[in-house]
Amino acid sequence: MIKLFVGLGNPGPEYEGTRHNAGFWWIDALASHLRVQLTPDRNYYGLVARTTVQGESIWLLEPQTFMNLSGKSVGALARFFKIKPEEILVAHDELDLPPGQVKLKKGGGHGGHNGLRDIHAQLGSPDYWRLRIGIGHPGNKEEVPHWVLRKPAPDQRTLIEDSIIHAMQAASELLSGDMEKATLKIHTTKPARPKPPRPAGT
């Protein structure tokens, strides 16, 4: 069961609509779904909400440490409540997926993502879940720092928001820990084929 849902981003109004904050957007959607409000908590260096699902405490967290120190916030909360890496899901922006795509995976490398890099270091393990929200790639490695800190074009923003809505369809599975079903829901983006028309007279 996922006990800690984390969304990555940078605090402050100047970063609010930037690609790097896609993880915050997803956590905001989850908080709305669960009808909880994120509030500042100095102990965990972030905005935090707590609720109960199936008798278990569930935490939502948006680190306010800036991206490079995301692990400071995640590590503090996870250690205090004895939450294991495999009980953590981190939603983050993903350069390797185009806007509109979202993927769920467990473990793996940080792919150069500074937020994931620091979470790896603080947890001492890569075995947490990631919800990878596609933001696309600028095509040039040197442009990546500017790309992630810029606002997407309106059509790209719409695609990213649509992918967040799509991922939210698996919220109940994520909350109950049915990760196989959640993965299937999130990775299924093609509409179901229409049934062939019935023969006349049946």
Coordinates of N, CA and C in Angstrom, one line a residue:
M1 N 0.8 -1.2 0.0 CA 0.0 0.0 0.0 C 0.9 1.2 0.0
I2 N 0.5 2.2 -0.8 CA 1.3 3.5 -0.8 C 0.8 4.3 0.4
K3 N 1.8 4.7 1.2 CA 1.5 5.5 2.4 C 1.9 6.9 2.3
L4 N 2.8 7.2 1.3 CA 3.3 8.6 1.1 C 3.3 8.9 -0.4
F5 N 2.5 9.9 -0.7 CA 2.4 10.4 -2.1 C 3.2 11.8 -2.1
V6 N 4.2 11.8 -3.0 CA 5.0 13.0 -3.1 C 4.9 13.6 -4.5
G7 N 4.8 14.9 -4.5 CA 4.8 15.6 -5.8 C 6.0 16.6 -5.8
L8 N 6.8 16.5 -6.9 CA 8.0 17.4 -6.9 C 7.8 18.7 -7.7
G9 N 8.4 19.7 -7.2 CA 8.4 21.0 -7.9 C 9.2 22.0 -7.1
N10 N 9.1 23.3 -7.5 CA 9.8 24.4 -6.8 C 8.7 25.3 -6.2
P11 N 9.0 25.8 -5.0 CA 8.0 26.7 -4.3 C 8.1 28.1 -4.9
G12 N 7.1 28.8 -4.7 CA 7.1 30.2 -5.0 C 6.3 30.5 -6.3
P13 N 5.6 31.7 -6.4 CA 4.7 32.0 -7.5 C 5.5 32.0 -8.8
E14 N 6.8 32.4 -8.8 CA 7.5 32.4 -10.1 C 7.7 31.1 -10.8
Y15 N 7.5 30.0 -10.0 CA 7.7 28.7 -10.6 C 6.4 27.9 -10.8
E16 N 5.3 28.6 -10.4 CA 4.0 27.9 -10.3 C 3.6 27.1 -11.6
G17 N 3.7 27.8 -12.7 CA 3.2 27.2 -13.9 C 4.3 26.5 -14.8
T18 N 5.5 26.3 -14.2 CA 6.6 25.8 -15.0 C 6.6 24.2 -15.1
R19 N 7.2 23.7 -16.1 CA 7.2 22.2 -16.4 C 7.7 21.4 -15.2
H20 N 8.7 22.0 -14.5 CA 9.3 21.2 -13.3 C 8.3 21.0 -12.2
N21 N 7.1 21.7 -12.2 CA 6.2 21.6 -11.2 C 5.0 20.7 -11.5
A22 N 5.1 19.8 -12.5 CA 4.1 18.9 -12.9 C 3.7 18.0 -11.7
G23 N 4.7 17.6 -10.9 CA 4.4 16.7 -9.7 C 3.5 17.4 -8.7
F24 N 3.7 18.7 -8.5 CA 2.8 19.5 -7.6 C 1.4 19.4 -8.2
W25 N 1.3 19.6 -9.5 CA -0.1 19.6 -10.1 C -0.8 18.3 -9.8
W26 N -0.1 17.2 -9.9 CA -0.7 15.9 -9.7 C -1.2 15.8 -8.2
I27 N -0.3 16.2 -7.3 CA -0.6 16.1 -5.9 C -1.8 17.0 -5.5
D28 N -1.9 18.2 -6.2 CA -3.0 19.1 -6.0 C -4.3 18.4 -6.4
A29 N -4.2 17.6 -7.5 CA -5.4 16.9 -8.0 C -5.8 15.8 -7.0
L30 N -4.8 15.1 -6.5 CA -5.0 14.0 -5.5 C -5.6 14.6 -4.2
A31 N -5.1 15.7 -3.8 CA -5.6 16.4 -2.6 C -7.1 16.7 -2.8
S32 N -7.4 17.2 -4.0 CA -8.8 17.6 -4.3 C -9.7 16.4 -4.3
H33 N -9.2 15.3 -4.8 CA -9.9 14.0 -4.9 C -10.2 13.5 -3.5
L34 N -9.2 13.6 -2.6 CA -9.3 13.1 -1.2 C -10.0 14.1 -0.3
R35 N -10.2 15.3 -0.8 CA -10.8 16.4 0.0 C -10.0 16.8 1.2
V36 N -8.7 16.9 1.0 CA -7.8 17.3 2.0 C -7.1 18.6 1.6
Q37 N -6.5 19.3 2.5 CA -5.8 20.5 2.2 C -4.4 20.4 2.7
L38 N -3.5 20.8 1.8 CA -2.0 20.8 2.1 C -1.7 22.0 2.9
T39 N -1.0 21.8 4.1 CA -0.6 23.0 4.9 C 0.8 22.9 5.2
P40 N 1.5 24.0 5.5 CA 2.9 24.0 5.8 C 3.2 23.3 7.0
D41 N 4.3 22.5 7.0 CA 4.8 21.7 8.2 C 6.3 21.8 8.2
R42 N 6.8 22.6 9.1 CA 8.3 22.8 9.2 C 9.1 21.6 9.5
N43 N 8.4 20.6 10.2 CA 9.1 19.4 10.5 C 9.5 18.6 9.3
Y44 N 8.7 18.7 8.2 CA 9.0 18.0 7.0 C 9.3 18.8 5.8
Y45 N 9.6 20.1 6.1 CA 10.1 21.1 5.1 C 9.2 21.1 3.8
G46 N 7.8 21.0 4.1 CA 6.9 21.0 2.9 C 5.5 21.3 3.3
L47 N 4.7 21.2 2.2 CA 3.2 21.3 2.4 C 2.7 19.8 2.6
V48 N 2.0 19.6 3.7 CA 1.6 18.2 4.0 C 0.1 18.1 4.3
A49 N -0.4 17.0 3.9 CA -1.8 16.6 4.3 C -1.8 15.2 4.7
R50 N -2.7 14.9 5.6 CA -2.9 13.5 6.1 C -4.3 13.1 6.1
T51 N -4.6 11.9 5.7 CA -5.9 11.3 5.7 C -5.8 9.8 6.0
T52 N -7.0 9.2 6.1 CA -7.0 7.8 6.4 C -7.7 7.0 5.3
V53 N -7.1 6.0 4.8 CA -7.7 5.1 3.8 C -7.6 3.7 4.2
Q54 N -8.7 3.0 4.3 CA -8.7 1.6 4.7 C -8.0 1.4 6.1
G55 N -8.2 2.4 7.0 CA -7.7 2.3 8.3 C -6.2 2.6 8.4
E56 N -5.6 3.0 7.3 CA -4.2 3.4 7.3 C -4.0 4.9 7.1
S57 N -3.0 5.4 7.7 CA -2.7 6.8 7.5 C -2.0 7.0 6.1
I58 N -2.5 8.0 5.4 CA -1.9 8.3 4.1 C -1.4 9.7 4.1
W59 N -0.2 10.0 3.6 CA 0.4 11.3 3.6 C 0.5 11.8 2.2
L60 N 0.2 13.1 2.0 CA 0.5 13.8 0.8 C 1.6 14.9 1.1
L61 N 2.6 15.0 0.2 CA 3.7 15.9 0.5 C 4.1 16.7 -0.8
E62 N 4.3 18.0 -0.6 CA 4.9 18.8 -1.7 C 6.1 19.5 -1.0
P63 N 7.4 18.9 -1.2 CA 8.5 19.5 -0.6 C 8.7 21.0 -1.0
Q64 N 9.0 21.9 0.0 CA 9.2 23.3 -0.3 C 10.7 23.7 -0.2
T65 N 11.6 22.7 -0.4 CA 13.0 22.9 -0.3 C 13.7 23.3 -1.6
F66 N 13.0 23.4 -2.6 CA 13.5 23.5 -4.0 C 13.9 22.1 -4.5
M67 N 13.8 21.9 -5.8 CA 13.9 20.6 -6.4 C 15.2 19.8 -5.9
N68 N 16.4 20.5 -5.9 CA 17.6 19.8 -5.6 C 17.7 19.2 -4.2
L69 N 16.8 19.6 -3.3 CA 16.8 19.1 -1.9 C 15.5 18.4 -1.5
S70 N 14.8 17.9 -2.5 CA 13.5 17.2 -2.3 C 13.7 16.1 -1.3
G71 N 14.8 15.4 -1.3 CA 15.0 14.3 -0.4 C 15.0 14.6 1.0
K72 N 15.4 15.9 1.3 CA 15.4 16.3 2.7 C 14.0 16.3 3.3
S73 N 13.0 16.7 2.5 CA 11.7 16.7 2.9 C 11.1 15.3 3.0
V74 N 11.3 14.5 1.9 CA 10.8 13.1 1.8 C 11.4 12.3 2.9
G75 N 12.7 12.4 3.0 CA 13.4 11.5 4.0 C 12.9 11.8 5.4
A76 N 12.7 13.1 5.8 CA 12.3 13.5 7.1 C 10.9 12.8 7.5
L77 N 10.0 12.9 6.5 CA 8.7 12.4 6.8 C 8.7 10.8 6.8
A78 N 9.4 10.3 5.8 CA 9.4 8.8 5.7 C 10.1 8.2 7.0
R79 N 11.2 8.8 7.4 CA 11.9 8.2 8.6 C 11.0 8.3 9.9
F80 N 10.4 9.5 10.0 CA 9.6 9.7 11.3 C 8.4 8.7 11.4
F81 N 7.8 8.4 10.3 CA 6.6 7.5 10.3 C 6.9 6.1 9.8
K82 N 8.3 5.9 9.7 CA 8.7 4.5 9.3 C 8.1 4.0 8.0
I83 N 8.1 4.8 7.0 CA 7.5 4.5 5.7 C 8.6 4.0 4.8
K84 N 8.4 2.8 4.3 CA 9.5 2.1 3.5 C 9.5 2.7 2.1
P85 N 10.6 2.6 1.4 CA 10.7 3.2 0.0 C 9.6 2.6 -0.9
E86 N 9.3 1.3 -0.8 CA 8.2 0.7 -1.7 C 6.8 1.2 -1.3
E87 N 6.7 1.9 -0.2 CA 5.4 2.5 0.2 C 5.3 4.0 -0.2
I88 N 6.2 4.4 -1.0 CA 6.3 5.8 -1.4 C 6.1 5.9 -3.0
L89 N 5.3 6.9 -3.4 CA 5.1 7.2 -4.8 C 5.5 8.7 -5.0
V90 N 6.4 8.9 -6.0 CA 6.8 10.3 -6.3 C 6.4 10.6 -7.7
A91 N 5.5 11.7 -7.8 CA 5.1 12.2 -9.1 C 6.1 13.3 -9.5
H92 N 6.5 13.2 -10.8 CA 7.5 14.1 -11.2 C 7.4 14.4 -12.7
D93 N 8.0 15.5 -13.2 CA 8.1 15.8 -14.6 C 9.1 14.8 -15.3
E94 N 8.8 14.4 -16.5 CA 9.6 13.4 -17.2 C 9.9 13.9 -18.6
L95 N 11.2 14.2 -18.8 CA 11.7 14.7 -20.1 C 11.5 13.7 -21.3
D96 N 11.7 12.4 -20.9 CA 11.7 11.3 -21.9 C 10.3 10.9 -22.4
L97 N 9.2 11.5 -21.9 CA 7.9 11.3 -22.3 C 7.3 12.6 -22.9
P98 N 6.6 12.5 -24.0 CA 6.0 13.7 -24.6 C 4.8 14.2 -23.7
P99 N 4.4 15.5 -23.8 CA 3.3 16.0 -23.0 C 2.0 15.1 -23.4
G100 N 1.3 14.8 -22.4 CA 0.1 13.9 -22.7 C 0.3 12.5 -22.3
Q101 N 1.5 12.1 -22.1 CA 1.8 10.7 -21.7 C 2.2 10.7 -20.2
V102 N 1.8 9.6 -19.5 CA 2.1 9.4 -18.1 C 2.4 7.9 -17.9
K103 N 3.4 7.6 -17.1 CA 3.8 6.2 -16.9 C 4.1 6.0 -15.4
L104 N 3.8 4.7 -15.0 CA 4.1 4.4 -13.6 C 5.2 3.3 -13.6
K105 N 6.1 3.4 -12.7 CA 7.2 2.4 -12.6 C 7.7 2.4 -11.2
K106 N 8.4 1.3 -10.9 CA 9.0 1.1 -9.6 C 10.5 1.0 -9.7
G107 N 11.3 1.7 -8.9 CA 12.7 1.6 -9.0 C 13.3 2.2 -10.2
G108 N 14.6 1.9 -10.4 CA 15.4 2.4 -11.5 C 16.2 3.6 -11.2
G109 N 16.9 4.1 -12.2 CA 17.8 5.3 -11.9 C 17.0 6.6 -11.8
H110 N 17.8 7.7 -11.6 CA 17.1 9.0 -11.4 C 17.1 9.7 -12.8
G111 N 17.8 9.2 -13.8 CA 17.8 9.8 -15.1 C 18.2 11.3 -15.2
G112 N 19.1 11.7 -14.2 CA 19.5 13.0 -14.2 C 18.6 14.0 -13.5
H113 N 17.4 13.5 -13.1 CA 16.5 14.4 -12.4 C 17.0 14.7 -11.0
N114 N 17.2 16.0 -10.7 CA 17.8 16.4 -9.4 C 17.0 16.1 -8.2
G115 N 15.6 16.1 -8.4 CA 14.8 15.8 -7.3 C 14.9 14.3 -6.9
L116 N 14.8 13.5 -7.9 CA 14.9 12.0 -7.7 C 16.3 11.7 -7.2
R117 N 17.3 12.3 -7.7 CA 18.7 12.1 -7.2 C 18.8 12.3 -5.7
D118 N 18.2 13.4 -5.2 CA 18.3 13.7 -3.8 C 17.4 12.7 -3.0
I119 N 16.3 12.3 -3.5 CA 15.5 11.3 -2.8 C 16.2 10.0 -2.7
H120 N 16.9 9.6 -3.8 CA 17.7 8.3 -3.8 C 18.7 8.4 -2.6
A121 N 19.4 9.6 -2.5 CA 20.4 9.7 -1.5 C 19.8 9.7 -0.1
Q122 N 18.7 10.3 0.1 CA 18.1 10.4 1.5 C 17.5 9.1 1.9
L123 N 16.8 8.4 0.9 CA 16.2 7.1 1.3 C 17.2 6.0 1.3
G124 N 18.3 6.2 0.6 CA 19.3 5.1 0.5 C 18.8 3.9 -0.3
S125 N 17.8 4.2 -1.2 CA 17.2 3.2 -2.0 C 16.5 3.8 -3.2
P126 N 16.6 3.1 -4.4 CA 15.8 3.6 -5.5 C 14.4 2.9 -5.6
D127 N 14.1 2.1 -4.6 CA 12.9 1.2 -4.8 C 11.6 1.8 -4.4
Y128 N 11.4 3.1 -4.8 CA 10.1 3.7 -4.6 C 9.4 3.8 -5.9
W129 N 8.1 4.0 -5.9 CA 7.4 4.2 -7.2 C 7.5 5.6 -7.7
R130 N 7.4 5.7 -9.0 CA 7.4 7.0 -9.7 C 6.3 7.1 -10.7
L131 N 5.6 8.2 -10.6 CA 4.6 8.6 -11.6 C 5.2 9.6 -12.5
R132 N 5.6 9.2 -13.7 CA 6.4 10.0 -14.7 C 5.4 10.8 -15.6
I133 N 5.4 12.1 -15.4 CA 4.4 12.9 -16.1 C 5.2 13.6 -17.3
G134 N 4.9 13.2 -18.5 CA 5.6 13.7 -19.7 C 5.5 15.2 -19.9
I135 N 6.7 15.8 -20.1 CA 6.8 17.3 -20.4 C 7.5 17.5 -21.7
G136 N 8.0 16.4 -22.3 CA 8.8 16.5 -23.6 C 10.2 17.0 -23.3
H137 N 11.0 16.9 -24.4 CA 12.4 17.3 -24.4 C 12.7 18.4 -25.3
P138 N 13.5 19.4 -25.0 CA 13.8 20.5 -25.9 C 14.6 20.1 -27.1
G139 N 15.2 18.9 -27.1 CA 16.0 18.4 -28.2 C 17.4 18.6 -28.1
N140 N 17.8 19.5 -27.1 CA 19.2 19.8 -26.9 C 19.5 19.7 -25.4
K141 N 20.5 18.9 -25.0 CA 20.7 18.7 -23.5 C 21.0 20.0 -22.8
E142 N 21.7 20.9 -23.5 CA 22.1 22.2 -22.9 C 20.9 23.1 -22.5
E143 N 19.8 22.9 -23.2 CA 18.6 23.7 -23.0 C 17.7 23.1 -21.9
V144 N 18.0 21.9 -21.4 CA 17.1 21.3 -20.4 C 16.8 22.2 -19.2
P145 N 17.9 22.8 -18.5 CA 17.6 23.6 -17.3 C 16.6 24.7 -17.6
H146 N 16.7 25.4 -18.8 CA 15.8 26.4 -19.1 C 14.4 25.9 -19.4
W147 N 14.4 24.8 -20.1 CA 13.1 24.1 -20.5 C 12.3 23.8 -19.3
V148 N 12.8 23.1 -18.3 CA 12.0 22.7 -17.2 C 11.6 23.8 -16.3
L149 N 12.3 25.0 -16.4 CA 11.9 26.1 -15.6 C 11.1 27.1 -16.3
R150 N 10.6 26.8 -17.6 CA 9.7 27.6 -18.3 C 8.3 27.0 -18.3
K151 N 7.4 27.9 -18.6 CA 6.0 27.4 -18.7 C 5.8 26.8 -20.1
P152 N 5.1 25.7 -20.1 CA 4.8 25.1 -21.4 C 3.8 25.9 -22.2
A153 N 3.8 25.8 -23.5 CA 2.9 26.5 -24.4 C 1.5 26.0 -24.0
P154 N 0.4 26.8 -24.3 CA -0.9 26.4 -23.8 C -1.4 25.0 -24.3
D155 N -1.0 24.7 -25.5 CA -1.5 23.3 -26.0 C -0.7 22.2 -25.3
Q156 N 0.6 22.5 -24.9 CA 1.3 21.5 -24.1 C 0.8 21.4 -22.7
R157 N 0.4 22.5 -22.1 CA -0.1 22.6 -20.8 C -1.4 21.8 -20.7
T158 N -2.3 21.9 -21.7 CA -3.5 21.2 -21.8 C -3.2 19.7 -21.9
L159 N -2.3 19.3 -22.7 CA -1.9 17.8 -22.7 C -1.4 17.3 -21.4
I160 N -0.6 18.1 -20.7 CA -0.1 17.7 -19.4 C -1.2 17.5 -18.4
E161 N -2.1 18.5 -18.4 CA -3.3 18.5 -17.5 C -4.2 17.3 -17.8
D162 N -4.3 17.0 -19.1 CA -5.1 15.8 -19.5 C -4.5 14.5 -19.0
S163 N -3.1 14.5 -19.0 CA -2.5 13.2 -18.6 C -2.6 13.1 -17.0
I164 N -2.7 14.2 -16.3 CA -2.9 14.2 -14.9 C -4.3 13.7 -14.6
I165 N -5.3 14.2 -15.3 CA -6.6 13.7 -15.2 C -6.7 12.2 -15.4
H166 N -6.0 11.8 -16.5 CA -6.0 10.3 -16.9 C -5.4 9.5 -15.7
A167 N -4.3 10.0 -15.2 CA -3.6 9.2 -14.1 C -4.5 9.2 -12.8
M168 N -5.3 10.2 -12.6 CA -6.2 10.2 -11.5 C -7.3 9.2 -11.5
Q169 N -7.5 8.6 -12.7 CA -8.5 7.6 -12.8 C -8.1 6.3 -12.1
A170 N -6.7 6.2 -11.8 CA -6.2 5.1 -11.1 C -6.0 5.4 -9.6
A171 N -6.5 6.5 -9.2 CA -6.3 6.9 -7.8 C -6.7 5.9 -6.8
S172 N -7.9 5.2 -6.9 CA -8.3 4.2 -6.0 C -7.4 3.0 -5.9
E173 N -6.9 2.6 -7.1 CA -6.0 1.5 -7.1 C -4.6 1.9 -6.5
L174 N -4.1 3.1 -6.7 CA -2.9 3.5 -6.1 C -3.1 3.6 -4.6
L175 N -4.2 4.1 -4.1 CA -4.5 4.2 -2.7 C -4.6 2.8 -2.0
S176 N -5.1 1.8 -2.7 CA -5.3 0.5 -2.1 C -4.1 -0.4 -2.3
G177 N -3.1 0.1 -3.1 CA -1.9 -0.7 -3.3 C -2.0 -1.7 -4.4
D178 N -3.1 -1.6 -5.2 CA -3.2 -2.5 -6.4 C -2.4 -2.0 -7.5
M179 N -1.1 -2.1 -7.5 CA -0.2 -1.4 -8.4 C -0.3 -2.0 -9.8
E180 N -0.6 -3.3 -9.9 CA -0.7 -3.9 -11.2 C -1.9 -3.3 -11.9
K181 N -3.0 -3.2 -11.3 CA -4.2 -2.6 -11.9 C -4.0 -1.1 -12.2
A182 N -3.4 -0.4 -11.3 CA -3.1 1.0 -11.5 C -2.2 1.2 -12.7
T183 N -1.2 0.4 -12.8 CA -0.3 0.5 -14.0 C -1.1 0.2 -15.3
L184 N -2.0 -0.8 -15.3 CA -2.8 -1.1 -16.5 C -3.6 0.1 -16.8
K185 N -4.3 0.7 -15.8 CA -5.2 1.8 -16.1 C -4.4 3.0 -16.7
I186 N -3.3 3.3 -16.0 CA -2.5 4.5 -16.4 C -1.8 4.3 -17.8
H187 N -1.4 3.1 -18.1 CA -0.7 2.8 -19.4 C -1.7 2.6 -20.5
T188 N -3.0 2.4 -20.2 CA -3.9 2.3 -21.3 C -4.5 3.6 -21.7
T189 N -4.1 4.1 -22.8 CA -4.5 5.4 -23.2 C -5.4 5.4 -24.5
K190 N -5.4 4.2 -25.2 CA -6.2 4.1 -26.4 C -7.6 3.9 -26.0
P191 N -8.6 4.6 -26.7 CA -10.0 4.3 -26.4 C -10.4 2.9 -26.8
A192 N -11.3 2.3 -26.1 CA -11.8 0.9 -26.4 C -12.4 0.9 -27.8
R193 N -12.2 -0.1 -28.5 CA -12.7 -0.3 -29.9 C -14.3 -0.4 -29.8
P194 N -15.0 0.3 -30.7 CA -16.4 0.2 -30.6 C -16.8 -1.2 -31.1
K195 N -17.9 -1.7 -30.5 CA -18.4 -3.0 -30.8 C -19.0 -3.0 -32.2
P196 N -18.8 -4.1 -33.0 CA -19.4 -4.1 -34.3 C -21.0 -4.0 -34.2
P197 N -21.6 -3.4 -35.2 CA -23.1 -3.3 -35.1 C -23.7 -4.7 -35.2
R198 N -24.8 -4.8 -34.5 CA -25.5 -6.1 -34.5 C -26.2 -6.3 -35.9
P199 N -26.2 -7.5 -36.3 CA -26.9 -7.8 -37.6 C -28.4 -7.4 -37.5
A200 N -29.0 -7.0 -38.6 CA -30.4 -6.6 -38.5 C -31.2 -7.8 -38.2
G201 N -32.3 -7.5 -37.4 CA -33.2 -8.5 -37.0 C -32.9 -9.3 -35.8
T202 N -31.8 -8.9 -35.0 CA -31.4 -9.7 -33.8 C -31.8 -8.8 -32.6

